[in-house]
Structures are given as structure tokens and as C-alpha cells.
Amino acid sequence: MEISPFPFPYLQDDECSHFLGLFHDMDSSPSDFGFEGFGNDNTNPKKRPRKEDEDLAGEGGGGAVNGNNAAFGDILATLLLLDEEAKQKQEQWDFESIREKSLLEANHKKKVKTMDGYYNQLQNHYSAAGETDGTRPKRARKSAVAAAVSAVVSGEEATGAPVPAADIPSGSGSAPGHRRLWVKERTTDWWDRVSRPDFPEEEFRREFRMSRSTFNLICEELDATVTKKNTMLRDAIPAPKRIGVCVWRLATGAPLRHVSERFGLGISTCHKLVIEVCRAIYDVLMPRYLRWPSDSEIQSTKETFESVHKIPDVVGSIYTTHIPIIAPKVHVAAYFNKRHTERNQKTSYSITVQGVVNADGIFTDVCIGNPGSLTDDQILEKSSLSRQRAARGMLRDSWIVGNAGFPLTDWLLVPYARQNLTWTQHGFNENIGGIQTIATAAFERLKGRWACLQKRTEVKLQDLPYVLGACCVLHNICEMRKEEMTPELKFEVFDDVTVPENNLRSAVAVNKRDNISHNLLHRGLAGTRTL
């Protein structure tokens, strides 16, 4: 790129003469252009001096120009000095910052190294004590523990840092019952008093909903399953106490915090014990105490039902109840209980327990875990009673009595559900209602005896079937041993009955039911409503 030394590169010197003449005319006669007050005298400080004035300044004003140049040079020198001073201050600040940072890093590394050395020293000391603990005599082990504790305490005083209680050795050779330092102090006075043989029987029955002999029987049955071995760290919780935690929790429905206070155990430990013992009851005791009856037992049950309620070939009574739960995180709609929500005016979620009882109110079959949105007939279709026993012909020539919420099938006998019934049908419904009352009363005793079934439970859905199954097994044990219930434990069930749309599933069953109702009327065995 070419740069011109003059703003108008294409004009020659002679071509610029008219510019000079123009400027000369303007300076000589400013009034000709309409500017007044401008003359030969240069009175305006902003007016450019004339050429003659410039010549005069050139002759006698050179000293002023030189003075201005000197002042301008002084200003530039001052600015350079200030800039240099600022640069020096910045460099000094950066240097001090780097030095402080290096000192902090050095101190931190030194501190970490010291702490690592102290930690390694303690670890070596504990390792040496652990290796020799098994070979030393009892007195020597105690002295070693005391020395270790004193060493830790002295180290704490030297460093000023507290030592965690879990790092202090407990002394595995100490006497039994010695309270270790990492175990929180909790009182066990209540359980120690209850477990004594001289504890009042009535009070024991009120706490555990069973007599001491029944409780001891359960402990003997589960001893091999729930007993744990002692370890070097601590002694295992005895089997009776484990079972006591579970039974008391099921019986009272108390929060885990109260269970922890009663038995002197941690809250998480109590929750774990409840689930473990319920699983043991489900796996070990259910095959013995909750099973389908044998042929001889079925014949005896038929005779008992017929002698009392005049209906032949009845082997059991079926009923379905709902257990309230907290809204689950998945499949919420499946557990929504519409009927309970409408009755209680509060959103309700539930899980179902459908069971068959014999003439004594003892469960012979249970179906646990179906969502609360299902009806009685839908739960029945999913149960093993319908899919296995009935399908295999195990219920041939037998009746199971249900309420109007169940359909009429070849093996399930239900009352007449339509309106405008005849006397014969009314009498049949009254007789069959007496059988249905046995199942209802059994579930009332189940919920009354085990208060954990009366309110919403926080047990997880995957663990809840074991808890409900354990309650049914314990109910059977108490019923078999004739355990009485006090009046204050009475509980009334309010499960609604929904009549299925197709409640007549078998034409043969319809004829059989009509024959039974006519025989009751003609033999004079129908209910009092027909009189």
C-alpha cells in the first residue's frame, strides 16, 4: 500500500496557490464575509494568528515553544515513572502471594504426614495386640486392653483430637455381659422382668396375647431356626428375646421406637428381628399349623357343620378382609381401595387376606398379598384354592360357604342375593349365614389379637405377606390351645361386600342349592324367619 505525504496527492504546488490567496483575502478583510469585530488586531484568543504574526513569533518567540516542549517531556517522564512504580508493586504482590501459598502447602503436607504417622502407629499397635490376644492368658489380655486404652487416651491428649469409641478395643476375653464401649446404653429392665418365671400370668397374656406356656412352645419350635452364634465382638440375642420382640410388635402394633425402648435394642435391630422371626414362622410353623385338613379331618368337619347348621357336606367358610397399607411407590392404582375410601372419606390403600376356616375358626387355607382394588371373586380366581384344589377334584362332594360377594360354583355355596325371596330362600340364607359368621368371627379375632393388622403398616410390600402369614399361624396356635381373648380386644370388621355381576357360574350348583333349601324347609330345619 502506498501512503501519500499530502492529503491531496494529485495537486501540484502551483495548483495550491489559489488556496493561499483565499486564506490571505479572508485574513485581510474579514468584514467582507459578514464577521464583525475582527480586524488586524488579534483580539480573539481562538482565532488563528496571521502569517505576519507567525513570522514575528518565529523571530522572537522560539523560547516559548522550547519551554512548552520541555514541559511536555516532564509530563511524559512522570507518567513513565508512575507506570513503572505500579508494575513494581504488582510484581511484589505476586511474589508475596506465591510465597504464602507455598508456605500453606508445606504446612498442610507436614500436617498430613504427621497424622498418617500417628494413624499407622495406632494400627500397628492394635494389630500386634490382636495377634497376641489369643495366646495370652486372661489376666494378660486385660492388661493389654488397659494399656491400649491408656495409649489412645494419651494420644488424644497430645493431639487434642477425640478418638472414636469404636476404635477402642473391647477385650474379647472380658467376662460375659461386659458392656462394650461402642454399644449404646439401653435399659432391659422390662424384658428382664417379663422373662422371669414369677411374672404374673395375666399381665403376660395381656402383653403377648397368649399364655406363657404357648409362648414357650413357639420358642421351642423356632429355637433351631432363629438362634444365632456368639461372636468375638458381642453375644447374640437369645432366641426367646428375638421371638418376644416379634410377638409383642404384632400383638400391640406399637411403633418400633416403643419396641426399642421395651427390649433395650436398636430400632433397626427390632425391625430386622420382626421380619426374621415372621419368616421363620412362615417357613417352619405354617406347614404344621396352617394346612389343608386330611380326609378324616374333613369328614369330622362336615359332621360338625351339619349338626349345628343343618347343611350337609360343608368343609369350611371363606371370607376376605383388607389390611390398610401406606400408598406404595409402584402400581398405586392397583392397591387403591375404593369402597374403604368412600366409607371413610379418606384415601385408602390395602392388601387382602382371603382365608378358609373350619368349624372351630382355625384357618385351613389362606391367600395373602392381592391388591385391595380386586373384588372377592377376582381374588378367589387367583388363589390356589381355586386353581389347584378345586381343579384337582379335592373339593368334590364338598361345599365351602361364602357371602354374597362370591359366585356360586360347583364347590362354593353362597346365599340368594336377589330381592323378593321366598320363605324357602330366606330360611336357607339364615342357615348359611350362621356358617358365614364363623369365618367373620375368626377374622375379627385375628385382627383383635394382632393389633398390627388394624392400622396402616410401614412394612414393605415384599415383606408384608410373611408378616400376615405369621399372624394367621399364631392365630391358629392360640385357637388350638384355647387361648381366650379379653373383651377389650374385640374388633369388628367392616369389609364391604360387592355382589359380582355373574354370580351364578354353574347350573348344577343352582339346582343343588335349591334342593338343599327345599330339604331344610320340608324337614323343619330352616331358619326362624320361615315360621
Short mmCIF file of N, CA and C in Angstrom, two decimals, residues 56 191 334 347 447:
data_model
loop_
_atom_site.label_atom_id
_atom_site.label_comp_id
_atom_site.label_asym_id
_atom_site.label_seq_id
_atom_site.Cartn_x
_atom_site.Cartn_y
_atom_site.Cartn_z
N LEU A 56 6.57 36.92 13.10
CA LEU A 56 7.12 37.57 14.28
C LEU A 56 7.41 36.57 15.37
N TRP A 191 -37.89 -56.28 79.84
CA TRP A 191 -37.79 -57.66 79.36
C TRP A 191 -37.24 -58.58 80.44
N ALA A 334 -53.50 -50.12 41.68
CA ALA A 334 -53.91 -51.50 41.96
C ALA A 334 -54.26 -51.68 43.43
N THR A 347 -58.57 -41.28 51.47
CA THR A 347 -57.93 -42.17 50.51
C THR A 347 -57.31 -43.36 51.22
N LYS A 447 -57.75 -59.99 63.84
CA LYS A 447 -57.39 -58.57 63.92
C LYS A 447 -57.41 -58.05 65.35
#
